[in-house]
Coordinates of C-alpha atoms in Angstrom, one line a residue:
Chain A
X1 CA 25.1 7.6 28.4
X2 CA 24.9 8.2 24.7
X3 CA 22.0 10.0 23.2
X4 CA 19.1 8.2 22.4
X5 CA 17.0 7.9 19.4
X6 CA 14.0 6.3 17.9
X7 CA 13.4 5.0 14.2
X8 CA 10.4 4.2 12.7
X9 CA 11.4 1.1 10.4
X10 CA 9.2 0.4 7.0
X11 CA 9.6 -3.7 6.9
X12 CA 7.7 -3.9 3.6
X13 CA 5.3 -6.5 2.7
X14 CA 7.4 -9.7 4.3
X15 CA 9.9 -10.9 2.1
X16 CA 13.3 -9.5 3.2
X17 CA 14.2 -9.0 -0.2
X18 CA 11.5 -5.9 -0.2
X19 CA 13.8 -4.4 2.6
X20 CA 15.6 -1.1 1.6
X21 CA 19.3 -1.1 2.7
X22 CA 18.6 1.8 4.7
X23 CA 16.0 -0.1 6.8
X24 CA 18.5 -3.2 6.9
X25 CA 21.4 -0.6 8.4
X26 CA 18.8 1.1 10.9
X27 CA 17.5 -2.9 12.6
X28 CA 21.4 -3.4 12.5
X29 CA 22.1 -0.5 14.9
X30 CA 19.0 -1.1 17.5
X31 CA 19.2 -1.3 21.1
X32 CA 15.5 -2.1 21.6
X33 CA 13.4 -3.4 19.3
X34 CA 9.4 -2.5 19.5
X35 CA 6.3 -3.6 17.4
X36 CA 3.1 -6.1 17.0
X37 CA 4.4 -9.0 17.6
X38 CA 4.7 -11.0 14.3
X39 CA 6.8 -7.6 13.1
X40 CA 9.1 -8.1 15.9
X41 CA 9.1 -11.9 14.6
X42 CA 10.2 -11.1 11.7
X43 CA 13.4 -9.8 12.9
X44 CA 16.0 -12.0 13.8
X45 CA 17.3 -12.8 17.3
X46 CA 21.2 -11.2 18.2
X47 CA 22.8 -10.3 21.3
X48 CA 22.1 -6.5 22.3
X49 CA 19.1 -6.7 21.1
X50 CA 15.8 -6.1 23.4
X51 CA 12.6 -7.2 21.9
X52 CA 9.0 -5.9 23.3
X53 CA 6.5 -7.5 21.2
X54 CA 3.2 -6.6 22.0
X55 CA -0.8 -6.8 20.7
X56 CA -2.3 -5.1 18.2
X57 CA -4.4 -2.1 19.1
X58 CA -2.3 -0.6 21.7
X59 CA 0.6 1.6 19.2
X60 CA -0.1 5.1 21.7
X61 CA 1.4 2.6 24.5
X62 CA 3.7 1.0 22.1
X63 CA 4.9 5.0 20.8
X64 CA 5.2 6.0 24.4
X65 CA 7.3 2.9 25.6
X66 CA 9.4 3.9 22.8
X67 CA 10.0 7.4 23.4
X68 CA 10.4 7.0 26.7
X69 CA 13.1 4.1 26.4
X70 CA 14.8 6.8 23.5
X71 CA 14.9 9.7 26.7
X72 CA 16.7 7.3 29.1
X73 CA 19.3 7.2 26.0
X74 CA 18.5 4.0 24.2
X75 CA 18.8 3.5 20.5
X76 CA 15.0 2.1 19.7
X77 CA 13.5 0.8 16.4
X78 CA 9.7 0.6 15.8
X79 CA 9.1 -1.8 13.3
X80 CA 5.7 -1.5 11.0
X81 CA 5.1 -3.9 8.0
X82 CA 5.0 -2.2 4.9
X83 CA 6.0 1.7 5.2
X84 CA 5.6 3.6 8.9
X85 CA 3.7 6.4 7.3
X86 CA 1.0 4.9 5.4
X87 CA -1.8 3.2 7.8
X88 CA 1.2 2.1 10.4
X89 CA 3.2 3.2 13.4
X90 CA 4.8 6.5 12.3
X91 CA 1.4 8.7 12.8
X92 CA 1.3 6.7 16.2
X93 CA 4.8 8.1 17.3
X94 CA 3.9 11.4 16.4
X95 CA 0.7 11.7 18.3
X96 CA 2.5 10.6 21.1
X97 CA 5.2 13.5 20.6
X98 CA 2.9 16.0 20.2
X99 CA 0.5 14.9 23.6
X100 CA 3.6 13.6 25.8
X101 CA 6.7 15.4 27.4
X102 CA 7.9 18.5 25.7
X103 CA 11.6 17.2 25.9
X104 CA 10.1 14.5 23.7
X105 CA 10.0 16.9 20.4
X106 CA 13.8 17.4 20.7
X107 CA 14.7 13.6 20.3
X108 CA 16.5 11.9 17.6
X109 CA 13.2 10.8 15.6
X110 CA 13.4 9.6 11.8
X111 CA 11.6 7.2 9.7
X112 CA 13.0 4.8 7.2
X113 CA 10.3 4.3 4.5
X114 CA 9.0 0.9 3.3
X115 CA 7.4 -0.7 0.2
X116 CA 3.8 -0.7 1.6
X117 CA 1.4 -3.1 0.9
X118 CA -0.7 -1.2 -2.3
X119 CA 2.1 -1.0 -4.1
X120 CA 3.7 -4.4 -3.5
X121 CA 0.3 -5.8 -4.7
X122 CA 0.6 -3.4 -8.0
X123 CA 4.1 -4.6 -9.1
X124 CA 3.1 -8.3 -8.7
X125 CA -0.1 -7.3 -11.5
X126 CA 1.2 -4.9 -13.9
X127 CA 0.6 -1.2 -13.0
X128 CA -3.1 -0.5 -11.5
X129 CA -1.7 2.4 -9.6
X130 CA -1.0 4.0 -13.4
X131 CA -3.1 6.9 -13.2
X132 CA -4.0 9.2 -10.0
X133 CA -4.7 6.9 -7.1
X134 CA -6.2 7.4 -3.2
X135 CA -5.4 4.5 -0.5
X136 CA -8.0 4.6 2.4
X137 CA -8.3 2.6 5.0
X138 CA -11.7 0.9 6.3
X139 CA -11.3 0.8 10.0
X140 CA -14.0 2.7 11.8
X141 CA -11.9 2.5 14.5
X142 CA -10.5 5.5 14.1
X143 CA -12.7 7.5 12.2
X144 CA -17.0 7.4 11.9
X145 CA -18.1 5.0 9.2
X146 CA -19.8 8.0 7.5
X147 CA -16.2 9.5 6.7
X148 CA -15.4 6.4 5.3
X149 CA -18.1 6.7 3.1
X150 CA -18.1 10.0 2.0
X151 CA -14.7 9.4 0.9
X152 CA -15.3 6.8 -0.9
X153 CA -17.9 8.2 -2.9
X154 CA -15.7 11.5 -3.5
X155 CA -12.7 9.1 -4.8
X156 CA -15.0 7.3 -7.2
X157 CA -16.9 9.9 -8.4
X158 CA -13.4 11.8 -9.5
X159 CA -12.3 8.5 -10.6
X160 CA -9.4 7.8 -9.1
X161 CA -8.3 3.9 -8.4
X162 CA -8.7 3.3 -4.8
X163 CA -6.2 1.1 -2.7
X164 CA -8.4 0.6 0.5
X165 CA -6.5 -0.7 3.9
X166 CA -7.7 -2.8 6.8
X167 CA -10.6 -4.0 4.5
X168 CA -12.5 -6.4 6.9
X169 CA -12.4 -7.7 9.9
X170 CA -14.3 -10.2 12.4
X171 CA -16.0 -7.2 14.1
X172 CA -17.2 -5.5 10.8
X173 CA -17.6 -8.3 8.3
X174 CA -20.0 -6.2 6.5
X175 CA -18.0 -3.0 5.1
X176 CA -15.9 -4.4 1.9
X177 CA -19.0 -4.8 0.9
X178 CA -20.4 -2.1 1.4
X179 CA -17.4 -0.1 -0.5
X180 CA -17.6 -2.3 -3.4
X181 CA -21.5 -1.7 -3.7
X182 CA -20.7 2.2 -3.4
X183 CA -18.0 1.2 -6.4
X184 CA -20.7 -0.6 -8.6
X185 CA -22.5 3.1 -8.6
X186 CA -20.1 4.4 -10.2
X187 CA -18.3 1.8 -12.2
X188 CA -18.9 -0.6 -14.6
X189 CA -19.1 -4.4 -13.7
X190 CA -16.7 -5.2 -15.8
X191 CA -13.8 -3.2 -13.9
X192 CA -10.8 -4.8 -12.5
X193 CA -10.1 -5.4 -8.5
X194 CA -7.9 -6.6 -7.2
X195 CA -7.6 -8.9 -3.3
X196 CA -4.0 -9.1 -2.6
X197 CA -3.3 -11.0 0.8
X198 CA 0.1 -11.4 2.0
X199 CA 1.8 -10.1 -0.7
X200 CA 5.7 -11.7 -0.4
X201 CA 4.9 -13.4 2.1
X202 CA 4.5 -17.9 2.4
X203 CA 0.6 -17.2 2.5
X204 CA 0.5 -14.6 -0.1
X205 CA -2.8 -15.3 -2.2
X206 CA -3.6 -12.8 -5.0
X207 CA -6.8 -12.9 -7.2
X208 CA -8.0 -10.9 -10.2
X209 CA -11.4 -10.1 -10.8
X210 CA -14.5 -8.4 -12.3
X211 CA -16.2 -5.5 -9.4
X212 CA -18.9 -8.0 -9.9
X213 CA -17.0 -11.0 -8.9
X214 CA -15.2 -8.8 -6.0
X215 CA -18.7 -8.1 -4.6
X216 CA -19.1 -12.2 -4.1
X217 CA -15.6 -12.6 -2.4
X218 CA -14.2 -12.2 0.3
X219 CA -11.1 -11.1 2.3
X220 CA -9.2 -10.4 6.0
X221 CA -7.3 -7.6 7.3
X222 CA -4.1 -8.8 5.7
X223 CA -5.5 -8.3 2.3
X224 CA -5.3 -5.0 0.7
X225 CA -8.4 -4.3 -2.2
X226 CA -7.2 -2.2 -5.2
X227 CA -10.9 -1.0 -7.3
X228 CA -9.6 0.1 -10.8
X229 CA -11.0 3.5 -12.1
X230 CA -12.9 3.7 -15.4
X231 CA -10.0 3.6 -17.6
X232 CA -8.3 0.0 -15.8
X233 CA -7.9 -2.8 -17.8
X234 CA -7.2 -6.2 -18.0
X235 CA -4.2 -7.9 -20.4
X236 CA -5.5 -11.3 -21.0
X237 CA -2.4 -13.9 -21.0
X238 CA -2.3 -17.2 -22.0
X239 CA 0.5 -18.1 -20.0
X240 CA -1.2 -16.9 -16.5
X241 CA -3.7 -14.3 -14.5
X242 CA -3.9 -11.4 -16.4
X243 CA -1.8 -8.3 -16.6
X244 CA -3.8 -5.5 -14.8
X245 CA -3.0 -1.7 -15.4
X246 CA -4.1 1.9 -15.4
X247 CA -3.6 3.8 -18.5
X248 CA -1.6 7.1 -17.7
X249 CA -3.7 9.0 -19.4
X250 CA -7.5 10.0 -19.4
X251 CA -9.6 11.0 -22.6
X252 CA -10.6 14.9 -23.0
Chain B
X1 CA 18.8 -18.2 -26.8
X2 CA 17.9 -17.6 -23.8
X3 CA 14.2 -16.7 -23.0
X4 CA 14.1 -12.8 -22.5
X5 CA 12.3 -11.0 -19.6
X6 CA 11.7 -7.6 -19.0
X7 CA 12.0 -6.0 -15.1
X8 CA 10.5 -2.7 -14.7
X9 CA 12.6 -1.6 -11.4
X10 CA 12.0 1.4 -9.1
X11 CA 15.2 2.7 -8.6
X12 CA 13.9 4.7 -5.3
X13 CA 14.4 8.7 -4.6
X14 CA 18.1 8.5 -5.4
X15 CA 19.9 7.4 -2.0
X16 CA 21.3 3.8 -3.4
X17 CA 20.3 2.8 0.3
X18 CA 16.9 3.1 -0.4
X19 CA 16.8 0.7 -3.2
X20 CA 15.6 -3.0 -2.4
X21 CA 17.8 -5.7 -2.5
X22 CA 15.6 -7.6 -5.0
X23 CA 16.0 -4.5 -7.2
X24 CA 19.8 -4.2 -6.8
X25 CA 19.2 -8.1 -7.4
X26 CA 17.3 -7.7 -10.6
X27 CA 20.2 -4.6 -11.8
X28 CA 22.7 -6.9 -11.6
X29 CA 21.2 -9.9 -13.9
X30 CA 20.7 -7.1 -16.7
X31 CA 22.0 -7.8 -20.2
X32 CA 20.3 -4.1 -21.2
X33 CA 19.5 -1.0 -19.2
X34 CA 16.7 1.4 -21.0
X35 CA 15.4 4.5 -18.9
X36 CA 15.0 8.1 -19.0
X37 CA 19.0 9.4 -18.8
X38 CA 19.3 10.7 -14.7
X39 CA 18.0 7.2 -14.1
X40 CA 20.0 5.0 -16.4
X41 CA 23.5 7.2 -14.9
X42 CA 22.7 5.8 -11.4
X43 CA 23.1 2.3 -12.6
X44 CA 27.0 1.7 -12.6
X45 CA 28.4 0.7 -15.9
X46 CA 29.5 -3.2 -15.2
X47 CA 30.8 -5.9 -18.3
X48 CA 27.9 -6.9 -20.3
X49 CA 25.5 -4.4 -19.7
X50 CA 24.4 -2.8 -22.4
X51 CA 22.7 0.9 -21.7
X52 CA 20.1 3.0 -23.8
X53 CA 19.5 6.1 -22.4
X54 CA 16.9 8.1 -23.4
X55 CA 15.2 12.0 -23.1
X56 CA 12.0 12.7 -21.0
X57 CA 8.7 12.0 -22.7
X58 CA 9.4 9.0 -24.9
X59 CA 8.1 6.8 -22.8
X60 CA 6.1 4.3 -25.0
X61 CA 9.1 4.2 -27.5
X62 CA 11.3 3.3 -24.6
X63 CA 8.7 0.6 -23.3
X64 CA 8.3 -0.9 -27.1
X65 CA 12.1 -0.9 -27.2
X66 CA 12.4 -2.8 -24.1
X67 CA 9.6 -5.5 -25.1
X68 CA 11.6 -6.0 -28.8
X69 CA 15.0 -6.4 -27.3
X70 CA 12.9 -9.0 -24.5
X71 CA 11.4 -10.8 -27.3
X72 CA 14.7 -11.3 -29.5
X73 CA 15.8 -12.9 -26.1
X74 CA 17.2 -10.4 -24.1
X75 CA 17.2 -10.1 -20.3
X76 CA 16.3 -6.4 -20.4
X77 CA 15.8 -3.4 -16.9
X78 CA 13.6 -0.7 -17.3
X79 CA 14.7 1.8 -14.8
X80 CA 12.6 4.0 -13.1
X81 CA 12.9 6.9 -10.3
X82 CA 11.1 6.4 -7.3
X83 CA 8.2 2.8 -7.7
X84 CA 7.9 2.2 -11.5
X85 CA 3.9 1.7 -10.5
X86 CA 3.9 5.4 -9.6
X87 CA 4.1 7.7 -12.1
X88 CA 6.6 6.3 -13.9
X89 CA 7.7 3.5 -16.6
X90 CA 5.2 0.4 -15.3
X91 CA 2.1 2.1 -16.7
X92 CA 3.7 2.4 -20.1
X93 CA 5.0 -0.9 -20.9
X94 CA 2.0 -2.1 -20.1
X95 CA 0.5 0.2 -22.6
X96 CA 2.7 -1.0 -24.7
X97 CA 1.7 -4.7 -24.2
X98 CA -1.8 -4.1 -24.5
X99 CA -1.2 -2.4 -28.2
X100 CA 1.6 -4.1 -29.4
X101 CA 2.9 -7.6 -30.7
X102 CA 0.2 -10.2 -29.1
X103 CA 3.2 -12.2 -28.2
X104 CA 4.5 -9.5 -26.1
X105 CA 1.5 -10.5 -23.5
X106 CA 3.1 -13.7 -23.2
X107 CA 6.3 -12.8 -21.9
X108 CA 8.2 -12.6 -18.5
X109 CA 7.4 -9.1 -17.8
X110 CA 7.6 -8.4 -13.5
X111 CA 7.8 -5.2 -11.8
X112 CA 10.5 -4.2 -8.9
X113 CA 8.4 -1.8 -6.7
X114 CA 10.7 1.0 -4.9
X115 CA 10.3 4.0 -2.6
X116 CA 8.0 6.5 -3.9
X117 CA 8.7 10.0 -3.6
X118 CA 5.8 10.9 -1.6
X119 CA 6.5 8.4 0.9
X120 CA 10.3 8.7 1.1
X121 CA 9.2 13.1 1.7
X122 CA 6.6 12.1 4.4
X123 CA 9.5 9.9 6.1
X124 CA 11.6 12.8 6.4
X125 CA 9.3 15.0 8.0
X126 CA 7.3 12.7 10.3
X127 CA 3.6 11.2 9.4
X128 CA 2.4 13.6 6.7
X129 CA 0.4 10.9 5.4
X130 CA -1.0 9.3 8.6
X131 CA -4.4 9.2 7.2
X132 CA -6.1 8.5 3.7
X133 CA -4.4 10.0 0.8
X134 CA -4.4 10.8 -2.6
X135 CA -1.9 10.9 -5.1
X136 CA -2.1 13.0 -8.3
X137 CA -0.1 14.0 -11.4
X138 CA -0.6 17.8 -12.1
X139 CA 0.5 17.2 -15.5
X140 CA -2.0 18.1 -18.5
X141 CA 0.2 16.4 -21.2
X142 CA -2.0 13.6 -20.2
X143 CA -4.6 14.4 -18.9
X144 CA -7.2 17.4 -19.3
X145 CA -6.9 20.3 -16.5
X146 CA -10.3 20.1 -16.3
X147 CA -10.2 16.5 -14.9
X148 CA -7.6 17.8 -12.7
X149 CA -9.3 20.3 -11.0
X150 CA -12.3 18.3 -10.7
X151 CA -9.9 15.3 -9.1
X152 CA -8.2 18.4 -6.5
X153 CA -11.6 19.5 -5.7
X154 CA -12.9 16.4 -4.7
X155 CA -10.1 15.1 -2.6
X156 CA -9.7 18.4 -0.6
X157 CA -13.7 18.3 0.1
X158 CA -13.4 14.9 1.0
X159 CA -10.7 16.1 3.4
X160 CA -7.9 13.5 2.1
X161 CA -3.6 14.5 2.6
X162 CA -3.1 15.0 -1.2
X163 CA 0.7 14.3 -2.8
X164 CA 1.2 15.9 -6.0
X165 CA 3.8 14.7 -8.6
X166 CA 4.7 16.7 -11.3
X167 CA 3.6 19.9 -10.0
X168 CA 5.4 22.4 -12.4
X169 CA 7.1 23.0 -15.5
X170 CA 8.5 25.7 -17.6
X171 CA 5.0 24.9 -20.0
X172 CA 2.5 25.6 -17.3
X173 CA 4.1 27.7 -14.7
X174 CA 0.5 28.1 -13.1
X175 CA -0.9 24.9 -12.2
X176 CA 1.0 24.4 -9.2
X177 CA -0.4 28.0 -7.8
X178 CA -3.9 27.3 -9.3
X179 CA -4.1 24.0 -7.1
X180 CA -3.0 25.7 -3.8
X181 CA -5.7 28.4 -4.6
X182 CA -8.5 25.3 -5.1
X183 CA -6.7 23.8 -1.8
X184 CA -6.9 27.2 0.3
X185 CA -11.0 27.4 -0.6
X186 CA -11.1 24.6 1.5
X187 CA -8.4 24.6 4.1
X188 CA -7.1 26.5 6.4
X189 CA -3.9 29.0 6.0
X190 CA -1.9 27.3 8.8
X191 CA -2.6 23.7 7.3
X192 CA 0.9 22.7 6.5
X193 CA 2.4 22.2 3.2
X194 CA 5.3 20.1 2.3
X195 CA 7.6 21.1 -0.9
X196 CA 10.3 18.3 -0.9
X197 CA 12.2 18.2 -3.7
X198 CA 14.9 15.5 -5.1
X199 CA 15.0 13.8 -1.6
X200 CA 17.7 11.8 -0.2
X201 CA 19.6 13.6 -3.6
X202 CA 22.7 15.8 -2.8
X203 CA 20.6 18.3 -4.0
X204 CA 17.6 17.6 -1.5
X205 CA 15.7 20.9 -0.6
X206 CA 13.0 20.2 1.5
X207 CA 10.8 23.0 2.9
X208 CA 7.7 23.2 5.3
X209 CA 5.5 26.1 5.8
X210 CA 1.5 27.3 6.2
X211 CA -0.7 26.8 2.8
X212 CA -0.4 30.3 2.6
X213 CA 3.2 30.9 2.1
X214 CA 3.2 28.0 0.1
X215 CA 0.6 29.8 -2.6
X216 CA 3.8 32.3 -2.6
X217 CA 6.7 30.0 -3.4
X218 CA 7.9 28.0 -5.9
X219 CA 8.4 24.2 -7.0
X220 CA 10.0 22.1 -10.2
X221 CA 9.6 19.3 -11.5
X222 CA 11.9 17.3 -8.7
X223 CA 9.2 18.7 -6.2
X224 CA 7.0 16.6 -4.7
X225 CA 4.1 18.6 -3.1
X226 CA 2.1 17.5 0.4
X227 CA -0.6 19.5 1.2
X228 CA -1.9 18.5 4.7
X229 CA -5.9 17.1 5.3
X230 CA -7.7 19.7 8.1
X231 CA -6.2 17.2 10.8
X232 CA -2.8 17.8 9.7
X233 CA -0.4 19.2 12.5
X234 CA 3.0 20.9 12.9
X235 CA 5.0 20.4 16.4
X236 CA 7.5 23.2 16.3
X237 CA 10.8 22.1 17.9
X238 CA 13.9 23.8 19.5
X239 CA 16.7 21.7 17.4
X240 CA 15.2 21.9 13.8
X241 CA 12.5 22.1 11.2
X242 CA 9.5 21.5 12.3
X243 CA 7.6 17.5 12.3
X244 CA 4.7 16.9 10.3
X245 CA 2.0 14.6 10.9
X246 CA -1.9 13.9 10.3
X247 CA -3.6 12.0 12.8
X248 CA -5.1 8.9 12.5
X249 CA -8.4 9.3 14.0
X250 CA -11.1 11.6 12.6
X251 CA -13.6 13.4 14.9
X252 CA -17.2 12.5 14.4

C-alpha cells in the first residue's frame, strides 16, 4: 500500500485558465477527490478517480473523511475555489489535524495555493488592492457579529481597503449593510466599491460604484465587496467602466 | 499597426509551476517585456520579444514606458513577482494612467493576477491565514512610519493574522524589529511567526518560531513576514517543521 497523502487544491475563481500548473499536476495525481459539490464539478470525470461531493457547511466532516481516506494510504485532493488558505478548506484540514488522531500530524499534507477571489476581482478593475489591504469575512457563523464589527471599524479607521468575504446571505440579509454604513463613518461618499460576483466564471457580474450607491445594492455569497480607502480612485474611460486603483502611496 | 495593449502579469513566487496558464498565455503574445531585472530574467528570451529590464524603484518610469510603447502600437508585458495587484507593478501603471496622456485611459490595459507571496508562504506551512488578515508594506519610501504604526497597531488590536511585505532593508534596519515590539504589546510570546523568504525559489528559507525569537532574528527584503492573530496555533510534528494554522471560528 503506498503512502497516502492529502492536498489542499486552490481552484481559483472558475475559469481554468486561473489554475496554477502546480494545482493542474496535483488534480492529475488524485486518487480521491473531496469538496462542495459544484468544486468537485468543476473537475473533470477520469477513470481512478473517486469523487465525494458533498454540502456546504460540513468541511470538519469533509477534513476528517479526508484524512482518514489519506491514513488507509490513499492519494486525496481537497478542492476549494479560489486559494485553500484564505476563507476556504485549508484551516478546515488543519483543525481537524490538530483535534483528530495523533498519527494524523505525520501525514503527507501540503496545499497548492490559488488566485482567490479579492484579487481576481482587482485584476479585472485596475489595482484597488494598491496600498495596504485587510480581507474579512462576514459570516457570523464562525465568529460573534461584534468581532465583525470591531474589525471593521479598526480596518477603516487605519484606512486600509477592505476585501470582505461571504458578504450576505439568506439568513443574514442585513450585514453588507451594516458594513457599508460602518464605511460611510469613515469615508467619503464618493469612494470607490466594488461587487464582484463570479469573477471568471459564465455568471460573473462586476459593478463599480460610489459607497453611496453600494449602500443601495445588493449582493450574494458569491460576490466578494472590495470598500476603497481614502486615497482610491476612479479612472473615468470612455471606452468602458472605469479603471479603479489604490495609490501606493499615502500623503505625510 | 496593430492596436497595442498593455498586460500587467503576476509572474507568481518564482516556481514557473505556480504561474497561471492565462499568464504563461499572455507571456507568450508579448512583442515587449518591461519589469524590474529578477523578474524580466525569468521570462525566457524567445524571437520577437523584445526585453527592457530595469533597476528597483523606477517604477512609474517603467509603467510610462510601457503605456508609450502600448500607445505607438505595441503589444507590451509588465512583469511582476508575486500578483501585480499586490505590492507590485498594477498600482503604478495605473498611476501612471491617471497622470498621464488622456489617451492612455483609453487603451487595452488588463491585469494577469498571480500567487502572492503571502499566500504561496501560508500554503507551505498549513492555514496561517485561516481567519481575517491584513496585508501591509513596512516600507516608508511611501508611506510615513507614522501611518504605519498606526495601521500595525490597529490590526494587532483588532486581533487580525498580519502579512508584512517589504519588511527590511539596508535603509531602515529597524522597522521590521520595531513592528514585532508593537506586535508583542499585544500578543502573546508563543503566538507563532512565520519568516518565509523567496519561496518556492532555489533559495527558499522558510523559518517558524514563537514572536519572541522572532524579535531576535532577522529578515530581507525577499522575506515575507506572518505574524499569527491570538487564535493562531502550532501542531508540532515528529517528521518536520512544525504546521501553522489560525482557526476559523472566534470565541465569543
Amino acid at each position: 500500500m503506498s503512502r497516502g497523502s492529502v492536498t489542499i487544491i486552490g481552484l481559483g475563481p472558475g475559469d481554468p485558465r486561473l489554475l496554477t500548473g502546480a494545482a493542474s499536476e496535483a488534480l492529475a495525481q488524485a486518487e480521491d477527490l473531496i469538496g462542495y459539490f459544484p468544486y468537485v464539478a468543476r473537475v473533470p470525470e477520469r477513470p481512478g478517480l473517486v469523487r465525494h461531493a458533498s454540502d456546504n457547511r460540513v468541511e470538519v466532516d469533509r477534513a476528517r473523511h479526508a484524512l482518514q481516506l489519506a491514513a488507509s494510504g490513499r492519494r486525496v485532493a481537497v478542492v476549494s475555489g479560489g486559494d485553500p488558505g484564505v476563507f476556504a478548506m485549508a484551516a478546515a484540514v488543519f483543525e481537524a489535524v490538530d483535534h483528530g488522531e495523533p498519527s494524523w500530524r505525520e501525514l503527507d499534507i501540503t496545499v497548492e495555493p490559488g488566485i482567490t477571489a479579492m484579487l481576481a476581482a482587482a485584476a479585472q478593475l485596475g489595482a484597488p488592492l494598491g496600498g495596504d489591504f485587510c480581507a474579512l469575512s462576514l459570516s457570523d457563523n464562525l465568529k460573534p457579529w461584534d468581532v465583525i464589527t470591531a474589525r471593521l471599524r479598526a480596518v477603516f479607521e487605519a484606512d486600509f481597503v477592505a476585501a470582505l468575504y461571504n458578504p450576505i446571505s439568506s439568513a443574514r440579509p442585513w450585514q453588507l449593510g451594516h458594513a457599508l454604513g460602518l464605511a460611510a463613518e469613515f469615508r467619503a461618499g464618493s469612494t470607490p466599491v466594488i461587487f464582484a460576483r463570479a469573477v471568471s466564471r459564465p455568471d460573473e457580474a462586476i459593478r463599480v460604484m460610489t459607497l453611496d450607491e453600494a449602500r443601495e445594492a445588493t449582493a450574494d455569497m458569491a460576490t466578494v465587496v472590495i470598500i476603497g480607502a481614502s486615497g482610491t480612485r476612479f479612472i473615468a474611460r470612455e471606452s468602458g467602466i472605469p479603471f479603479v486603483y489604490t495609490p501606493r502611496s499615502v500623503p505625510g
